[in-house]
Amino acid sequence: MKEEFIYIGSDHGGFSLKQVIKDCLDRKGILYKDVGSDSAEIVRYPTYAEEVALAVSEHRATRGILICSTGIGMSIVANRFKGVRASLCTDSYMGKITRAHNDSNILCLGGKITGELEALDILENWLSTEFEGGRHSISLGMIEEIDNGRI
């Protein structure tokens, strides 16, 4: 399996949770690039979502993590990029299933709606679960066709 290299970004609403996630990645020895923001000062989330999603889309990162207050805005922006399957997860089951069934390559979290322990459980499931393939590959093929403008 390819070594993980994760791009991670947040706006002001996700900054605190991003620090917790980065500590976890450090403990696991997973390499990452933090694209910002660098504080809880107000910034605009599309800037960070674009940078992470572009890195995943261009295969400069194996996966990405985006955190804003709810995770909604980040997921909206990220899913506009070809090849990106950004998933907003609010519990650990979603973190597992979005990898197993959707081959999610960007995890979106809500820094104001998901507690630290739950976020770490989500992250653990998302990192450790492999894509099942099989019948789920049919749906991913359809998504790829949409990406390529054939639907």
Backbone as a printed PyTorch tensor [residue, N CA C, xyz], in Angstrom:
tensor([[[  0.8350,  -1.1910,   0.0000],
         [  0.0000,   0.0000,   0.0000],
         [  0.8760,   1.2500,   0.0000]],

        [[  0.4350,   2.2510,  -0.7260],
         [  1.1620,   3.5150,  -0.8260],
         [  1.1990,   4.2220,   0.5260]],

        [[  2.3650,   4.7910,   0.8620],
         [  2.4860,   5.5240,   2.1240],
         [  1.5780,   6.7490,   2.0960]],

        [[  0.8950,   6.9640,   3.1980],
         [ -0.0240,   8.1040,   3.3150],
         [  0.7370,   9.4230,   3.3130]],

        [[  0.2010,  10.3680,   2.5670],
         [  0.6220,  11.7600,   2.6750],
         [ -0.6470,  12.5830,   2.5840]],

        [[ -0.9800,  13.2200,   3.6760],
         [ -2.2640,  13.9040,   3.8320],
         [ -2.0670,  15.4110,   3.8210]],

        [[ -2.9090,  16.0980,   3.0600],
         [ -3.0210,  17.5500,   3.1640],
         [ -4.1500,  17.8260,   4.1570]],

        [[ -3.9250,  18.7740,   5.0520],
         [ -4.9380,  19.1190,   6.0460],
         [ -5.1130,  20.6300,   6.0730]],

        [[ -6.3690,  21.0550,   6.1630],
         [ -6.6490,  22.4790,   6.2150],
         [ -7.8930,  22.7610,   7.0290]],

        [[ -7.9630,  23.9630,   7.5390],
         [ -9.1260,  24.3810,   8.3240],
         [ -9.3170,  25.8760,   8.1790]],

        [[-10.5240,  26.2940,   8.4990],
         [-10.7400,  27.7250,   8.6890],
         [-10.6670,  27.9800,  10.1920]],

        [[-11.0770,  29.1650,  10.6060],
         [-11.0260,  29.5260,  12.0260],
         [-11.8970,  28.6070,  12.8870]],

        [[-13.0400,  28.1610,  12.3540],
         [-13.9410,  27.3130,  13.1140],
         [-13.4220,  25.9060,  13.3240]],

        [[-12.4650,  25.4960,  12.5250],
         [-11.8970,  24.1610,  12.6500],
         [-10.4770,  24.1380,  13.1750]],

        [[ -9.9150,  25.3220,  13.4520],
         [ -8.5110,  25.4070,  13.8430],
         [ -8.1800,  24.5650,  15.0730]],

        [[ -8.9750,  24.6650,  16.1160],
         [ -8.6880,  23.9420,  17.3610],
         [ -8.7150,  22.4220,  17.1460]],

        [[ -9.7350,  21.9410,  16.4470],
         [ -9.8180,  20.5030,  16.1850],
         [ -8.6870,  20.0550,  15.2600]],

        [[ -8.2790,  20.9070,  14.3450],
         [ -7.1620,  20.5540,  13.4600],
         [ -5.9040,  20.2670,  14.2630]],

        [[ -5.6740,  21.0230,  15.3240],
         [ -4.4880,  20.8030,  16.1530],
         [ -4.5400,  19.4090,  16.8000]],

        [[ -5.7200,  19.0060,  17.2320],
         [ -5.9070,  17.6800,  17.8340],
         [ -5.6510,  16.5930,  16.7880]],

        [[ -6.1750,  16.7780,  15.5990],
         [ -5.9970,  15.8150,  14.5060],
         [ -4.5190,  15.7140,  14.1310]],

        [[ -3.8340,  16.8480,  14.0550],
         [ -2.4120,  16.8370,  13.7250],
         [ -1.6050,  16.0820,  14.7810]],

        [[ -1.9380,  16.2670,  16.0470],
         [ -1.2550,  15.5250,  17.1160],
         [ -1.4330,  14.0240,  16.9240]],

        [[ -2.6330,  13.6130,  16.5450],
         [ -2.9130,  12.2020,  16.2990],
         [ -2.0940,  11.6860,  15.1120]],

        [[ -2.0640,  12.4470,  14.0360],
         [ -1.2730,  12.0470,  12.8680],
         [  0.2050,  11.9450,  13.2210]],

        [[  0.6940,  12.8730,  14.0380],
         [  2.0890,  12.8210,  14.4930],
         [  2.3550,  11.5250,  15.2600]],

        [[  1.4680,  11.1860,  16.1850],
         [  1.6330,   9.9590,  16.9830],
         [  1.6340,   8.7120,  16.0970]],

        [[  0.8630,   8.7320,  15.0300],
         [  0.7770,   7.5940,  14.1170],
         [  1.9130,   7.5790,  13.0900]],

        [[  2.6900,   8.6510,  13.0520],
         [  3.7750,   8.7340,  12.0870],
         [  3.3050,   8.9610,  10.6550]],

        [[  2.1280,   9.5470,  10.5000],
         [  1.5770,   9.8310,   9.1790],
         [  2.0350,  11.2130,   8.7430]],

        [[  2.6360,  11.2880,   7.5750],
         [  3.1200,  12.5470,   7.0450],
         [  1.9550,  13.3950,   6.5520]],

        [[  2.0470,  14.6960,   6.7850],
         [  0.9970,  15.6090,   6.3430],
         [  1.5690,  16.9860,   6.0690]],

        [[  0.8000,  17.7420,   5.3150],
         [  1.1100,  19.1530,   5.0790],
         [ -0.0830,  19.9570,   5.5440]],

        [[  0.1560,  20.8680,   6.4690],
         [ -0.8760,  21.7700,   6.9790],
         [ -0.8750,  23.0180,   6.1040]],

        [[ -1.9800,  23.2400,   5.3920],
         [ -2.0620,  24.3870,   4.4910],
         [ -2.6980,  25.6100,   5.1520]],

        [[ -2.9950,  25.5240,   6.4540],
         [ -3.6160,  26.6270,   7.1750],
         [ -5.0630,  26.3080,   7.4830]],

        [[ -5.7180,  27.1650,   8.1730],
         [ -5.2630,  28.4350,   8.6770],
         [ -4.3480,  28.2190,   9.8760]],

        [[ -3.6970,  29.3090,  10.2600],
         [ -2.6930,  29.2150,  11.3100],
         [ -3.1470,  29.7730,  12.6480]],

        [[ -4.4380,  30.1150,  12.7520],
         [ -4.9670,  30.6500,  14.0050],
         [ -6.4910,  30.5870,  13.9620]],

        [[ -7.0970,  31.0600,  15.0250],
         [ -8.5570,  31.1200,  15.0980],
         [ -9.1020,  32.4570,  14.5770]],

        [[ -8.2410,  33.2590,  13.9490],
         [ -8.6860,  34.5080,  13.3270],
         [ -9.5720,  34.1840,  12.1270]],

        [[-10.5760,  34.9980,  11.8930],
         [-11.5480,  34.7320,  10.8400],
         [-10.8930,  34.7390,   9.4550]],

        [[-11.1410,  33.6410,   8.7240],
         [-10.6790,  33.4640,   7.3450],
         [-11.8210,  32.8450,   6.5430]],

        [[-11.6410,  32.6800,   5.2620],
         [-12.6660,  32.1080,   4.3830],
         [-12.2860,  30.6780,   4.0100]],

        [[-13.1790,  29.7410,   4.3150],
         [-12.9040,  28.3220,   4.1280],
         [-12.6120,  27.8870,   2.6970]],

        [[-13.1870,  28.5130,   1.6450],
         [-12.8950,  28.0050,   0.2960],
         [-11.4020,  27.9950,  -0.0560]],

        [[-10.6490,  28.9230,   0.4990],
         [ -9.2070,  28.9850,   0.2330],
         [ -8.5300,  27.6750,   0.6200]],

        [[ -8.8470,  27.1600,   1.7920],
         [ -8.1910,  25.9610,   2.3140],
         [ -8.7730,  24.6990,   1.6830]],

        [[-10.0700,  24.7050,   1.4370],
         [-10.7070,  23.5580,   0.7830],
         [-10.1340,  23.3790,  -0.6170]],

        [[ -9.9560,  24.4700,  -1.3380],
         [ -9.4030,  24.3910,  -2.6920],
         [ -7.9940,  23.8160,  -2.6740]],

        [[ -7.1660,  24.2740,  -1.7680],
         [ -5.7780,  23.8140,  -1.7370],
         [ -5.6890,  22.3200,  -1.4390]],

        [[ -6.4750,  21.8540,  -0.4800],
         [ -6.4550,  20.4340,  -0.1330],
         [ -7.0540,  19.6020,  -1.2610]],

        [[ -8.2000,  20.0140,  -1.7800],
         [ -8.8690,  19.2410,  -2.8280],
         [ -8.0220,  19.1810,  -4.0960]],

        [[ -7.3630,  20.2600,  -4.4380],
         [ -6.5050,  20.2680,  -5.6110],
         [ -5.3260,  19.3040,  -5.4350]],

        [[ -4.7540,  19.2710,  -4.2420],
         [ -3.6450,  18.3500,  -3.9770],
         [ -4.0910,  16.8940,  -4.1240]],

        [[ -5.2950,  16.5830,  -3.6540],
         [ -5.8190,  15.2230,  -3.7880],
         [ -6.1440,  14.9400,  -5.2530]],

        [[ -6.7950,  15.8700,  -5.9080],
         [ -7.1720,  15.7070,  -7.3130],
         [ -5.9490,  15.4930,  -8.2090]],

        [[ -4.8710,  16.1870,  -7.9160],
         [ -3.6390,  16.0910,  -8.7060],
         [ -2.6930,  15.0060,  -8.2000]],

        [[ -3.1200,  14.2340,  -7.2050],
         [ -2.3490,  13.1130,  -6.6430],
         [ -1.0500,  13.5460,  -5.9720]],

        [[ -1.0120,  14.7900,  -5.4920],
         [  0.1180,  15.2250,  -4.6720],
         [ -0.0680,  14.7820,  -3.2390]],

        [[ -1.3000,  14.4040,  -2.9020],
         [ -1.6380,  13.8740,  -1.5820],
         [ -2.4470,  12.6070,  -1.7900]],

        [[ -2.2560,  11.6370,  -0.8980],
         [ -3.0650,  10.4160,  -0.9780],
         [ -4.4660,  10.6670,  -0.4580]],

        [[ -4.5760,  11.5500,   0.5240],
         [ -5.8740,  11.9110,   1.1020],
         [ -5.7920,  13.3280,   1.6560]],

        [[ -6.9610,  13.8220,   2.0910],
         [ -7.0200,  15.1380,   2.6990],
         [ -7.9880,  15.1630,   3.8650]],

        [[ -7.7980,  16.1420,   4.7240],
         [ -8.6980,  16.3750,   5.8610],
         [ -9.0130,  17.8680,   5.8760]],

        [[-10.3090,  18.1800,   5.9460],
         [-10.7690,  19.5670,   5.9800],
         [-11.6990,  19.7690,   7.1660]],

        [[-11.5090,  20.8720,   7.8760],
         [-12.2990,  21.1380,   9.0730],
         [-12.7410,  22.5940,   9.0750]],

        [[-14.0480,  22.7960,   9.1420],
         [-14.6090,  24.1290,   9.3720],
         [-15.5950,  23.9790,  10.5310]],

        [[-16.4190,  24.9470,  10.7690],
         [-17.3330,  24.8670,  11.9170],
         [-18.2580,  23.6590,  11.8370]],

        [[-18.8180,  23.3970,  10.6540],
         [-19.7390,  22.2650,  10.4850],
         [-19.2050,  21.1850,   9.5600]],

        [[-18.2370,  21.5030,   8.7280],
         [-17.7420,  20.5840,   7.7070],
         [-18.5120,  20.6870,   6.4040]],

        [[-19.6410,  21.3540,   6.4230],
         [-20.4980,  21.4380,   5.2440],
         [-19.8360,  22.2560,   4.1330]],

        [[-19.4010,  23.4560,   4.4620],
         [-18.7880,  24.3130,   3.4510],
         [-17.5640,  23.6700,   2.8240]],

        [[-16.7280,  23.0730,   3.6420],
         [-15.5330,  22.4080,   3.1270],
         [-15.9130,  21.2920,   2.1560]],

        [[-16.9230,  20.5000,   2.5040],
         [-17.3040,  19.3840,   1.6290],
         [-17.8960,  19.8880,   0.3190]],

        [[-18.6440,  20.9720,   0.3610],
         [-19.2170,  21.5410,  -0.8710],
         [-18.1020,  21.9460,  -1.8240]],

        [[-17.1170,  22.6580,  -1.3270],
         [-16.0190,  23.1140,  -2.1820],
         [-15.1950,  21.9270,  -2.6740]],

        [[-14.8010,  21.0470,  -1.7840],
         [-13.9030,  19.9430,  -2.1490],
         [-14.5040,  19.0500,  -3.2250]],

        [[-15.7940,  18.7990,  -3.1510],
         [-16.4130,  17.8850,  -4.1110],
         [-16.5790,  18.4800,  -5.5110]],

        [[-16.1440,  19.6940,  -5.7110],
         [-16.1660,  20.2890,  -7.0500],
         [-14.9390,  19.8920,  -7.8690]],

        [[-13.9720,  19.2180,  -7.2410],
         [-12.7320,  18.8670,  -7.9160],
         [-12.7780,  17.4320,  -8.4270]],

        [[-12.3140,  17.2470,  -9.6390],
         [-12.3310,  15.9490, -10.2890],
         [-11.5680,  14.9170,  -9.4520]],

        [[-12.1960,  13.7850,  -9.2590],
         [-11.5540,  12.6930,  -8.5310],
         [-11.6490,  12.7930,  -7.0280]],

        [[-12.2310,  13.8530,  -6.5210],
         [-12.3620,  14.0290,  -5.0760],
         [-13.6920,  13.4360,  -4.6140]],

        [[-13.6070,  12.6780,  -3.5420],
         [-14.7880,  12.1380,  -2.8790],
         [-14.6970,  12.5500,  -1.4050]],

        [[-15.1120,  13.7840,  -1.1580],
         [-15.0570,  14.3550,   0.1930],
         [-16.3140,  13.9570,   0.9520]],

        [[-16.1170,  13.5000,   2.1710],
         [-17.2260,  13.0080,   2.9810],
         [-17.2700,  13.7090,   4.3230]],

        [[-18.3940,  14.3340,   4.5930],
         [-18.6430,  14.9300,   5.9040],
         [-19.0830,  13.8180,   6.8390]],

        [[-18.3290,  13.6060,   7.8940],
         [-18.6350,  12.5350,   8.8470],
         [-18.8740,  13.1270,  10.2320]],

        [[-19.9330,  12.6590,  10.8630],
         [-20.2700,  13.1360,  12.2060],
         [-20.2290,  12.0250,  13.2450]],

        [[-19.9730,  10.7890,  12.8180],
         [-19.7740,   9.7010,  13.7840],
         [-18.8160,   8.6710,  13.1980]],

        [[-18.3210,   7.7940,  14.0500],
         [-17.2760,   6.8630,  13.6360],
         [-17.7590,   5.8560,  12.5940]],

        [[-19.0300,   5.4850,  12.6270],
         [-19.5710,   4.5720,  11.6240],
         [-19.4820,   5.2060,  10.2300]],

        [[-19.8060,   6.4850,  10.1320],
         [-19.7000,   7.1840,   8.8500],
         [-18.2580,   7.1910,   8.3580]],

        [[-17.3040,   7.3730,   9.2680],
         [-15.8910,   7.3600,   8.8970],
         [-15.4760,   6.0290,   8.3010]],

        [[-16.0050,   4.9580,   8.8380],
         [-15.6970,   3.6120,   8.3350],
         [-16.3940,   3.3530,   7.0020]],

        [[-17.6860,   3.6090,   6.9350],
         [-18.4700,   3.2640,   5.7520],
         [-18.0980,   4.1250,   4.5460]],

        [[-17.7500,   5.3840,   4.7740],
         [-17.3930,   6.2220,   3.6250],
         [-16.1000,   5.7550,   2.9690]],

        [[-15.2400,   5.1090,   3.7110],
         [-14.0410,   4.4970,   3.1140],
         [-14.4060,   3.1660,   2.4560]],

        [[-15.1460,   2.3390,   3.1570],
         [-15.4720,   1.0060,   2.6600],
         [-16.3330,   1.0490,   1.4060]],

        [[-17.3010,   1.9390,   1.3610],
         [-18.2670,   1.9750,   0.2640],
         [-17.9920,   3.0620,  -0.7720]],

        [[-17.4520,   4.2100,  -0.3470],
         [-17.2780,   5.3510,  -1.2490],
         [-15.8240,   5.6390,  -1.5970]],

        [[-14.8880,   4.9300,  -0.9870],
         [-13.4610,   5.1840,  -1.1880],
         [-13.1450,   6.6640,  -0.9920]],

        [[-13.7280,   7.2340,   0.0520],
         [-13.5390,   8.6460,   0.3720],
         [-12.0620,   8.9890,   0.4560]],

        [[-11.6840,  10.1120,  -0.1800],
         [-10.2840,  10.5210,  -0.1130],
         [-10.0930,  11.8660,   0.5940]],

        [[-11.1800,  12.4960,   1.0000],
         [-11.0920,  13.6770,   1.8700],
         [-12.1260,  13.5330,   2.9780]],

        [[-11.6670,  13.6560,   4.1940],
         [-12.5230,  13.6250,   5.3720],
         [-12.8360,  15.0540,   5.7810]],

        [[-14.1200,  15.3580,   5.9170],
         [-14.5530,  16.6850,   6.3760],
         [-15.1660,  16.5410,   7.7680]],

        [[-14.7550,  17.4230,   8.6450],
         [-15.2250,  17.4030,  10.0290],
         [-15.7220,  18.7840,  10.4310]],

        [[-16.6110,  18.8030,  11.4050],
         [-17.1320,  20.0410,  11.9620],
         [-16.5110,  20.3370,  13.3130]],

        [[-15.6810,  21.3440,  13.3520],
         [-14.9810,  21.6980,  14.5840],
         [-15.8860,  22.1950,  15.6940]],

        [[-17.0690,  22.6820,  15.3450],
         [-18.0090,  23.1940,  16.3500],
         [-19.1230,  22.2020,  16.6600]],

        [[-19.1930,  21.0840,  15.9060],
         [-20.2830,  20.1270,  16.1310],
         [-19.8100,  18.7370,  16.5360]],

        [[-18.5350,  18.4550,  16.3460],
         [-18.0040,  17.1290,  16.6750],
         [-16.9560,  17.2590,  17.7710]],

        [[-17.1530,  16.5480,  18.8540],
         [-16.2000,  16.5820,  19.9560],
         [-14.8760,  15.9410,  19.5770]],

        [[-13.8530,  16.2630,  20.3250],
         [-12.5080,  15.7660,  20.0230],
         [-12.4300,  14.2510,  20.0170]],

        [[-13.0060,  13.5870,  21.0190],
         [-12.9210,  12.1280,  21.0830],
         [-13.6550,  11.4780,  19.9240]],

        [[-14.8350,  11.9980,  19.5870],
         [-15.5730,  11.4640,  18.4450],
         [-14.7960,  11.7020,  17.1580]],

        [[-14.2100,  12.8800,  17.0090],
         [-13.4250,  13.1890,  15.8080],
         [-12.2430,  12.2320,  15.6700]],

        [[-11.5990,  11.9070,  16.7690],
         [-10.4790,  10.9670,  16.7190],
         [-10.9460,   9.5640,  16.3580]],

        [[-12.1280,   9.1580,  16.8450],
         [-12.6980,   7.8630,  16.4530],
         [-13.0350,   7.8450,  14.9670]],

        [[-13.6180,   8.9280,  14.4760],
         [-13.9260,   9.0400,  13.0490],
         [-12.6350,   8.9110,  12.2420]],

        [[-11.6240,   9.6740,  12.6370],
         [-10.3390,   9.6570,  11.9420],
         [ -9.7510,   8.2520,  11.9300]],

        [[ -9.7610,   7.5880,  13.0570],
         [ -9.2050,   6.2320,  13.1520],
         [ -9.9010,   5.2870,  12.1790]],

        [[-11.2240,   5.3230,  12.1490],
         [-11.9580,   4.4620,  11.2220],
         [-11.6760,   4.8310,   9.7710]],

        [[-11.6130,   6.1070,   9.4820],
         [-11.3710,   6.5780,   8.1300],
         [ -9.9740,   6.1870,   7.6490]],

        [[ -8.9990,   6.2780,   8.5320],
         [ -7.6300,   5.9220,   8.1640],
         [ -7.4280,   4.4160,   8.0160]],

        [[ -8.1030,   3.6370,   8.8310],
         [ -7.8120,   2.1990,   8.8880],
         [ -8.6960,   1.3300,   7.9970]],

        [[ -9.7440,   1.8940,   7.4300],
         [-10.6720,   1.0960,   6.6210],
         [-10.2780,   1.1660,   5.1490]],

        [[-10.2280,   0.0070,   4.5230],
         [ -9.9340,  -0.0880,   3.0900],
         [-11.2320,  -0.0810,   2.2860]],

        [[-11.1580,   0.3560,   1.0550],
         [-12.2780,   0.3110,   0.1270],
         [-12.5980,  -1.1460,  -0.1900]],

        [[-13.8740,  -1.5170,  -0.0990],
         [-14.3000,  -2.8980,  -0.3250],
         [-14.3370,  -3.2760,  -1.8000]],

        [[-14.5070,  -2.3010,  -2.6740],
         [-14.6210,  -2.6180,  -4.0970],
         [-15.9260,  -3.3360,  -4.3830]],

        [[-15.8650,  -4.3420,  -5.2530],
         [-17.0550,  -5.1200,  -5.5800],
         [-18.1760,  -4.2460,  -6.0960]],

        [[-19.3720,  -4.4720,  -5.5560],
         [-20.5510,  -3.7370,  -6.0100],
         [-20.4140,  -2.2220,  -5.8460]],

        [[-19.5800,  -1.7940,  -4.9100],
         [-19.3790,  -0.3550,  -4.6880],
         [-18.5930,   0.2880,  -5.8320]],

        [[-17.8200,  -0.4950,  -6.5410],
         [-17.0590,   0.0240,  -7.6800],
         [-17.9740,   0.5010,  -8.7990]],

        [[-19.1660,  -0.0800,  -8.8990],
         [-20.1160,   0.3590,  -9.9220],
         [-20.4740,   1.8240,  -9.7060]],

        [[-20.7930,   2.1770,  -8.4760],
         [-21.1410,   3.5720,  -8.1680],
         [-19.9640,   4.4990,  -8.3960]],

        [[-18.7680,   4.0680,  -8.0080],
         [-17.5950,   4.9190,  -8.2270],
         [-17.3430,   5.1130,  -9.7180]],

        [[-17.6020,   4.0930, -10.5110],
         [-17.4820,   4.2260, -11.9590],
         [-18.4500,   5.2530, -12.5060]],

        [[-19.6560,   5.2710, -11.9740],
         [-20.6510,   6.2580, -12.3910],
         [-20.2120,   7.6700, -12.0110]],

        [[-19.6310,   7.8120, -10.8260],
         [-19.1140,   9.1160, -10.3940],
         [-18.0010,   9.5660, -11.3260]],

        [[-17.1310,   8.6440, -11.6940],
         [-16.0390,   8.9730, -12.6150],
         [-16.5860,   9.4310, -13.9750]],

        [[-17.6460,   8.7960, -14.4270],
         [-18.2790,   9.2250, -15.6750],
         [-18.8270,  10.6540, -15.5660]],

        [[-19.3930,  10.9750, -14.4290],
         [-19.8580,  12.3440, -14.2010],
         [-18.6580,  13.3020, -14.2380]],

        [[-17.5640,  12.9130, -13.5490],
         [-16.3570,  13.7320, -13.5560],
         [-15.8650,  13.9960, -14.9800]],

        [[-15.9940,  13.0010, -15.8230],
         [-15.4910,  13.0990, -17.1910],
         [-16.5130,  13.6810, -18.1590]],

        [[-17.6660,  14.1110, -17.6340],
         [-18.6650,  14.7810, -18.4400],
         [-19.4630,  13.8610, -19.3490]],

        [[-19.5040,  12.5740, -19.0290],
         [-20.2160,  11.6260, -19.8860],
         [-21.6420,  11.3820, -19.4490]],

        [[-22.0480,  11.9490, -18.3390],
         [-23.4440,  11.8010, -17.8820],
         [-24.0570,  13.1780, -17.7920]]])
